[in-house]
Each structure stands twice: as structure tokens, then as C-alpha cells.
Amino acid sequence: PMPPPTPIYFQQAMSSATEDPAAASTFPAPKPKRTPLLRLELRDLSQPGTHSFFKHLSASNAIEDAVSGVLYWLYKDLPTHCIPSTRSVTLILRPMGGVAYTTGKDFDDDHKEIHFSTDYINGIAEGRKKEEMLGVIRHEMVHCWQWNAQGSAPGGLIEGIADWVRLKSGFVPPHWKQESDGDWDAGYQHTGYFLEYLEKTFGEGSVRKINDGLRGQKYKDGELWENLFGKKVEKLWEDYGRHLRNEKADEEAKRAKEEGEKKDEATSDSKSSEQTPEKITRSGGNIHYPRRGLGP
């Protein structure tokens, strides 16, 4: 039998340059103690999804920008020792079910692998391929650098932080929406928007504090949230739901007011048109009246 094809493999050290808009702001992305080695592995070059990846993205830029963006949102203004000691990140493009997942290598969890489905890439609408691929990579890159309370943090919180970083990075898919049904830790954008509410309510850096609260200790539901925000997470979730309902009511009231003003304006224009006297003109000493039976 033919041996399986050898994966094509590239690697490079992360450079100091970045194109990430967040990392390029006034506050540059923090630098970890160890510069991570960034790798790209291609399991099947013949896959249409592999072709699409290279058609729309520069692999080195996409991976470097993802690292810089994640470090910016999770560790800005924090000491270097707060950043995990991730030594390498390998992006693996391969055919598989699902979208993507991140894992550590068996021999050393400081070496991370992001497995990204070329089948999924191939199925993305052409007009959204670039943004969606960058969004998925940004989400998965968070898992390479975030804390997880020694494996005890709720999975929904871990996924919510990853989607919050994706949200802040500007890679929001059109199907995302804010909602307060269900539990706060349902994960992904459901929890991501809740975290964004906390960020806006309690100030910039709130999610950063949550992530740092998962460093070096087990997750304790009551302690984490009450120490940071003075309330149980369930109460914060209730407040978030009330906030969304108030926002929706305000939007509906604003829309009703605008529609009412448009109707009033249309009615006013109609009445004004009916009450405007018809023009009487003079020409050569003769008076010309509108034809409503008034003239000769």
C-alpha cells in the first residue's frame, strides 16, 4: 500500500511587527516572556479549502496578528508573569468534521495546536471567507493563551471569553445576536455578549480581570464574581437581561416615534397642499383666474 502523504510543515519565530488594529493602537500588545514559535501544517494540499485559505490570507500575518490581538485584549497593562508560557502554536489545516478545535500536545501543554477544518473553509460563502477564517483563528488562538482555573472553569465561560475577544477584534458573523435566555454560561457569543455588557458596565478591563481570576487557582463561582463585581453571577445575568429588555423597549419607542413623526409630516404636507390658494396672474392688463368657473 502507498504510505500516507507527509504533511507540509512550516515554522517561524514570531516577529515584532503586527497588522492587528487593536495591537497597533496606543497600547501595544504585551510580550510574553518567551517568544512563541509559530507553525503551519498542511495535511492535504489538494483540498479546495486549503486553496481558499491561501487565496484569502497570508498565513504568517494571520497567525501573528491573532497572537498579538489576543495578548492585547487579555493582558494589556498586566505584568508579563500573568501571560501563560505558551512556547509554540501550530495551525493545522486538514479535512475533518466541525469547524476547529485547540489542544495541547501530550508531552507538553505549552505547545498548542489549532486544528482548522478545510471542509468548513470550503463551505464558507465566498464574500465572507476571509473575515470568517480570521474570526475562527482569533477564537481558537484565545484558547492558546487564556487561563482556565487549572481546568475547573466552566466551559461556557472559556468559550465566551474566546468569542468576546473575537467580538472586540471586529470579526462578528452576521448570525450573532444578543440574548439573555437560558444560562449565562451557555458559551460562545451567548456568553461573549454578556461579558461585553460587564465590560461596559464595570469599566474597561473587566473581562481581563475575569481571565486573570482564573490563573493559578481553582474556580470558585461565588468568590470570583462577587470579588470583582460585588454580585453573584446569576444576579449579573438578571441585570443583563433587564438591560437588553430596556434597550429593546427604547428602540421600539424610538421607532414608533419616528414613524409617528413621518405620518404627521405627511399629513401636514397634504393639508398644506389643499389649503394653498391658487395662483392669479396678470398678463397684458388682463387678469387670469384658475379654471374653476370663475373666469369668462
Tab-separated table of C-alpha atoms in Angstrom:
chain	number	residue	atom	x	y	z
A	1	PRO	CA	0.000	0.000	0.000
A	2	MET	CA	1.002	3.609	-0.608
A	3	PRO	CA	2.303	5.383	2.529
A	4	PRO	CA	0.222	8.361	3.713
A	5	PRO	CA	1.409	11.719	2.394
A	6	THR	CA	3.824	13.587	4.624
A	7	PRO	CA	2.248	16.827	5.909
A	8	ILE	CA	3.802	20.020	4.569
A	9	TYR	CA	5.180	21.900	7.536
A	10	PHE	CA	6.390	25.474	8.037
A	11	GLN	CA	7.588	27.287	11.126
A	12	GLN	CA	8.909	30.682	12.083
A	13	ALA	CA	9.575	32.718	15.202
A	14	MET	CA	7.042	35.432	15.873
A	15	SER	CA	8.268	38.832	14.710
A	16	SER	CA	7.719	42.152	16.457
A	17	ALA	CA	5.572	43.539	13.626
A	18	THR	CA	1.791	43.237	13.589
A	19	GLU	CA	-1.073	44.407	11.432
A	20	ASP	CA	-3.710	43.847	14.107
A	21	PRO	CA	-5.709	47.088	14.551
A	22	ALA	CA	-6.079	46.533	18.299
A	23	ALA	CA	-2.431	45.729	18.898
A	24	ALA	CA	-1.409	48.690	16.757
A	25	SER	CA	-3.331	51.143	18.949
A	26	THR	CA	-1.858	53.458	21.589
A	27	PHE	CA	-1.088	50.487	23.831
A	28	PRO	CA	0.963	47.823	22.011
A	29	ALA	CA	0.307	44.156	22.652
A	30	PRO	CA	2.118	42.798	25.718
A	31	LYS	CA	5.047	40.483	25.099
A	32	PRO	CA	5.240	37.070	26.767
A	33	LYS	CA	8.459	36.005	28.493
A	34	ARG	CA	9.176	33.536	25.715
A	35	THR	CA	8.649	34.445	22.055
A	36	PRO	CA	6.384	31.675	20.719
A	37	LEU	CA	7.308	29.623	17.699
A	38	LEU	CA	4.511	29.775	15.108
A	39	ARG	CA	3.953	26.811	12.816
A	40	LEU	CA	1.711	25.946	9.893
A	41	GLU	CA	0.967	22.357	8.920
A	42	LEU	CA	-0.907	21.331	5.762
A	43	ARG	CA	-2.327	17.830	5.783
A	44	ASP	CA	-3.700	17.867	2.233
A	45	LEU	CA	-2.726	20.470	-0.355
A	46	SER	CA	-5.330	19.187	-2.822
A	47	GLN	CA	-8.244	20.287	-0.607
A	48	PRO	CA	-10.288	23.216	-2.027
A	49	GLY	CA	-10.395	24.655	1.499
A	50	THR	CA	-6.591	24.744	1.575
A	51	HIS	CA	-6.590	26.675	-1.706
A	52	SER	CA	-9.189	29.105	-0.320
A	53	PHE	CA	-7.111	29.698	2.799
A	54	PHE	CA	-4.076	30.813	0.820
A	55	LYS	CA	-6.183	32.727	-1.678
A	56	HIS	CA	-7.609	34.983	1.036
A	57	LEU	CA	-4.979	35.038	3.796
A	58	SER	CA	-1.291	35.470	4.402
A	59	ALA	CA	-0.696	32.627	6.842
A	60	SER	CA	2.157	34.270	8.746
A	61	ASN	CA	0.285	37.571	9.132
A	62	ALA	CA	-2.943	35.863	10.164
A	63	ILE	CA	-1.264	33.815	12.896
A	64	GLU	CA	0.933	36.646	14.188
A	65	ASP	CA	-1.943	39.105	14.254
A	66	ALA	CA	-4.079	36.586	16.124
A	67	VAL	CA	-1.424	36.170	18.819
A	68	SER	CA	-0.936	39.941	19.160
A	69	GLY	CA	-4.663	40.626	19.242
A	70	VAL	CA	-5.312	38.017	21.934
A	71	LEU	CA	-2.451	39.262	24.107
A	72	TYR	CA	-3.724	42.813	23.719
A	73	TRP	CA	-7.280	42.097	24.846
A	74	LEU	CA	-6.418	39.668	27.647
A	75	TYR	CA	-3.162	41.080	29.067
A	76	LYS	CA	-2.917	44.782	28.281
A	77	ASP	CA	-1.484	46.662	31.306
A	78	LEU	CA	-0.822	43.403	33.196
A	79	PRO	CA	2.670	42.230	34.266
A	80	THR	CA	4.444	39.775	31.964
A	81	HIS	CA	4.219	36.961	34.517
A	82	CYS	CA	0.410	36.988	34.079
A	83	ILE	CA	0.786	35.676	30.500
A	84	PRO	CA	0.831	31.876	30.022
A	85	SER	CA	4.136	30.340	28.958
A	86	THR	CA	2.938	29.130	25.569
A	87	ARG	CA	6.043	28.059	23.662
A	88	SER	CA	4.578	27.314	20.237
A	89	VAL	CA	1.321	27.448	18.275
A	90	THR	CA	0.743	25.187	15.275
A	91	LEU	CA	-2.127	25.922	12.908
A	92	ILE	CA	-3.083	22.650	11.213
A	93	LEU	CA	-5.272	22.768	8.104
A	94	ARG	CA	-6.908	19.404	7.491
A	95	PRO	CA	-10.166	17.825	6.311
A	96	MET	CA	-12.404	16.964	9.264
A	97	GLY	CA	-15.904	17.455	10.609
A	98	GLY	CA	-16.861	20.547	12.595
A	99	VAL	CA	-15.095	23.899	12.451
A	100	ALA	CA	-11.975	23.967	14.602
A	101	TYR	CA	-10.576	22.983	17.985
A	102	THR	CA	-7.477	23.682	20.055
A	103	THR	CA	-5.443	21.211	22.074
A	104	GLY	CA	-2.092	20.941	23.815
A	105	LYS	CA	0.497	18.362	22.848
A	106	ASP	CA	0.583	15.278	25.053
A	107	PHE	CA	4.229	15.723	26.040
A	108	ASP	CA	3.946	19.443	26.872
A	109	ASP	CA	0.787	21.547	27.182
A	110	ASP	CA	2.815	24.695	26.456
A	111	HIS	CA	2.831	23.582	22.808
A	112	LYS	CA	-0.595	24.281	21.307
A	113	GLU	CA	-2.280	23.018	18.149
A	114	ILE	CA	-5.202	24.667	16.359
A	115	HIS	CA	-6.924	22.199	14.032
A	116	PHE	CA	-8.941	24.065	11.364
A	117	SER	CA	-11.281	22.181	9.015
A	118	THR	CA	-10.621	22.696	5.304
A	119	ASP	CA	-14.093	21.236	4.694
A	120	TYR	CA	-15.585	24.074	6.717
A	121	ILE	CA	-13.425	26.665	4.958
A	122	ASN	CA	-14.617	25.390	1.591
A	123	GLY	CA	-18.251	25.782	2.653
A	124	ILE	CA	-17.993	29.430	3.725
A	125	ALA	CA	-19.693	31.900	1.362
A	126	GLU	CA	-17.054	33.476	-0.882
A	127	GLY	CA	-17.785	37.004	0.281
A	128	ARG	CA	-17.241	36.068	3.928
A	129	LYS	CA	-14.320	33.629	3.684
A	130	LYS	CA	-11.580	35.999	4.812
A	131	GLU	CA	-13.420	37.505	7.764
A	132	GLU	CA	-14.792	34.157	8.932
A	133	MET	CA	-11.397	32.437	8.761
A	134	LEU	CA	-9.779	35.289	10.706
A	135	GLY	CA	-12.594	35.108	13.256
A	136	VAL	CA	-12.198	31.366	13.783
A	137	ILE	CA	-8.415	31.669	14.116
A	138	ARG	CA	-8.827	34.533	16.609
A	139	HIS	CA	-11.282	32.493	18.698
A	140	GLU	CA	-9.049	29.429	18.748
A	141	MET	CA	-5.927	31.487	19.466
A	142	VAL	CA	-7.569	32.652	22.700
A	143	HIS	CA	-7.548	29.038	23.875
A	144	CYS	CA	-3.771	29.017	23.400
A	145	TRP	CA	-3.301	31.919	25.825
A	146	GLN	CA	-6.203	32.139	28.294
A	147	TRP	CA	-6.334	30.788	31.852
A	148	ASN	CA	-8.857	28.100	32.817
A	149	ALA	CA	-8.602	27.832	36.620
A	150	GLN	CA	-6.491	24.695	36.374
A	151	GLY	CA	-9.153	23.067	34.222
A	152	SER	CA	-12.014	23.804	36.625
A	153	ALA	CA	-13.585	26.881	34.940
A	154	PRO	CA	-16.997	26.431	33.264
A	155	GLY	CA	-16.560	25.509	29.609
A	156	GLY	CA	-19.119	28.149	28.668
A	157	LEU	CA	-17.004	30.861	30.293
A	158	ILE	CA	-13.890	29.684	28.448
A	159	GLU	CA	-15.730	29.744	25.111
A	160	GLY	CA	-17.418	33.035	25.993
A	161	ILE	CA	-14.075	34.749	26.615
A	162	ALA	CA	-12.846	33.446	23.256
A	163	ASP	CA	-15.865	34.876	21.438
A	164	TRP	CA	-15.584	38.124	23.415
A	165	VAL	CA	-12.066	38.573	22.030
A	166	ARG	CA	-13.402	37.761	18.562
A	167	LEU	CA	-16.121	40.382	19.098
A	168	LYS	CA	-13.629	43.034	20.242
A	169	SER	CA	-11.383	42.185	17.285
A	170	GLY	CA	-14.185	43.033	14.847
A	171	PHE	CA	-14.864	39.562	13.412
A	172	VAL	CA	-18.575	39.306	14.214
A	173	PRO	CA	-20.558	36.891	11.988
A	174	PRO	CA	-23.971	38.123	10.765
A	175	HIS	CA	-25.868	35.427	12.693
A	176	TRP	CA	-24.637	36.543	16.138
A	177	LYS	CA	-27.206	38.222	18.363
A	178	GLN	CA	-27.536	39.316	21.961
A	179	GLU	CA	-29.934	37.259	24.070
A	180	SER	CA	-30.480	36.539	27.739
A	181	ASP	CA	-32.445	33.283	27.509
A	182	GLY	CA	-31.013	30.215	29.202
A	183	ASP	CA	-27.924	30.177	31.391
A	184	TRP	CA	-25.127	32.742	31.499
A	185	ASP	CA	-22.522	30.092	30.751
A	186	ALA	CA	-24.105	28.688	27.587
A	187	GLY	CA	-20.878	29.792	25.931
A	188	TYR	CA	-19.738	31.325	22.654
A	189	GLN	CA	-21.427	34.595	21.599
A	190	HIS	CA	-24.229	33.988	24.127
A	191	THR	CA	-21.727	34.444	26.972
A	192	GLY	CA	-19.455	36.724	24.918
A	193	TYR	CA	-22.080	39.477	24.723
A	194	PHE	CA	-22.739	39.087	28.474
A	195	LEU	CA	-19.040	39.681	29.099
A	196	GLU	CA	-19.159	42.743	26.854
A	197	TYR	CA	-22.051	44.057	28.976
A	198	LEU	CA	-19.877	43.635	32.092
A	199	GLU	CA	-17.014	45.397	30.309
A	200	LYS	CA	-19.228	48.387	29.528
A	201	THR	CA	-20.965	48.427	32.920
A	202	PHE	CA	-17.987	47.961	35.233
A	203	GLY	CA	-15.301	49.506	33.093
A	204	GLU	CA	-12.616	48.641	30.563
A	205	GLY	CA	-10.517	45.701	31.713
A	206	SER	CA	-13.338	43.789	33.432
A	207	VAL	CA	-13.004	40.698	31.227
A	208	ARG	CA	-9.234	40.889	31.636
A	209	LYS	CA	-9.767	40.655	35.399
A	210	ILE	CA	-12.041	37.638	34.962
A	211	ASN	CA	-9.373	35.860	32.934
A	212	ASP	CA	-6.708	36.753	35.487
A	213	GLY	CA	-9.002	35.454	38.228
A	214	LEU	CA	-8.762	32.036	36.570
A	215	ARG	CA	-4.958	32.000	36.894
A	216	GLY	CA	-3.245	29.651	39.310
A	217	GLN	CA	-6.293	28.612	41.323
A	218	LYS	CA	-9.477	26.563	41.125
A	219	TYR	CA	-12.713	28.207	40.022
A	220	LYS	CA	-14.978	29.296	42.875
A	221	ASP	CA	-18.223	30.599	41.485
A	222	GLY	CA	-19.191	32.929	44.325
A	223	GLU	CA	-15.757	34.318	45.055
A	224	LEU	CA	-14.745	35.267	41.517
A	225	TRP	CA	-17.821	37.293	40.580
A	226	GLU	CA	-18.532	38.851	43.971
A	227	ASN	CA	-14.901	39.885	44.447
A	228	LEU	CA	-14.832	41.546	41.040
A	229	PHE	CA	-18.337	42.968	40.710
A	230	GLY	CA	-19.973	42.710	44.137
A	231	LYS	CA	-22.750	40.400	42.910
A	232	LYS	CA	-23.373	36.739	42.223
A	233	VAL	CA	-23.093	35.839	38.554
A	234	GLU	CA	-26.800	34.907	38.475
A	235	LYS	CA	-27.707	38.444	39.597
A	236	LEU	CA	-25.385	39.926	36.986
A	237	TRP	CA	-27.127	37.754	34.378
A	238	GLU	CA	-30.525	39.058	35.543
A	239	ASP	CA	-29.250	42.621	35.266
A	240	TYR	CA	-28.037	41.871	31.757
A	241	GLY	CA	-31.460	40.519	30.753
A	242	ARG	CA	-33.149	43.627	32.149
A	243	HIS	CA	-30.665	45.786	30.260
A	244	LEU	CA	-31.474	44.023	26.974
A	245	ARG	CA	-35.222	44.351	27.552
A	246	ASN	CA	-34.862	48.063	28.300
A	247	GLU	CA	-32.744	48.541	25.197
A	248	LYS	CA	-35.349	46.749	23.098
A	249	ALA	CA	-38.177	48.842	24.595
A	250	ASP	CA	-36.219	52.046	23.935
A	251	GLU	CA	-35.571	51.002	20.319
A	252	GLU	CA	-39.254	50.185	19.777
A	253	ALA	CA	-40.314	53.505	21.327
A	254	LYS	CA	-37.824	55.379	19.162
A	255	ARG	CA	-39.020	53.550	16.050
A	256	ALA	CA	-42.679	54.283	16.901
A	257	LYS	CA	-41.852	57.952	17.471
A	258	GLU	CA	-40.042	58.205	14.126
A	259	GLU	CA	-42.925	56.517	12.308
A	260	GLY	CA	-45.394	58.871	14.030
A	261	GLU	CA	-43.350	61.911	13.042
A	262	LYS	CA	-43.256	60.703	9.422
A	263	LYS	CA	-47.060	60.274	9.413
A	264	ASP	CA	-47.570	63.725	10.971
A	265	GLU	CA	-45.247	65.265	8.389
A	266	ALA	CA	-47.085	63.553	5.538
A	267	THR	CA	-50.464	64.699	6.915
A	268	SER	CA	-49.178	68.244	7.338
A	269	ASP	CA	-47.861	68.322	3.762
A	270	SER	CA	-51.193	67.049	2.472
A	271	LYS	CA	-53.214	69.698	4.350
A	272	SER	CA	-50.806	72.428	3.298
A	273	SER	CA	-51.264	71.427	-0.329
A	274	GLU	CA	-55.082	71.559	-0.047
A	275	GLN	CA	-55.136	74.991	1.620
A	276	THR	CA	-52.655	76.758	-0.677
A	277	PRO	CA	-54.551	79.432	-2.701
A	278	GLU	CA	-54.311	79.009	-6.441
A	279	LYS	CA	-52.170	81.484	-8.232
A	280	ILE	CA	-53.755	84.501	-10.016
A	281	THR	CA	-51.634	86.068	-12.736
A	282	ARG	CA	-51.731	89.243	-14.777
A	283	SER	CA	-50.823	89.394	-18.450
A	284	GLY	CA	-51.205	92.479	-20.638
A	285	GLY	CA	-53.671	94.149	-18.236
A	286	ASN	CA	-55.954	91.089	-18.131
A	287	ILE	CA	-56.492	89.001	-15.011
A	288	HIS	CA	-56.223	85.244	-15.465
A	289	TYR	CA	-58.159	83.157	-12.956
A	290	PRO	CA	-57.775	79.433	-12.365
A	291	ARG	CA	-60.350	77.420	-14.300
A	292	ARG	CA	-62.899	76.691	-11.586
A	293	GLY	CA	-65.846	78.540	-13.179
A	294	LEU	CA	-64.579	81.936	-12.051
A	295	GLY	CA	-63.477	83.373	-15.408
A	296	PRO	CA	-65.366	84.155	-18.537
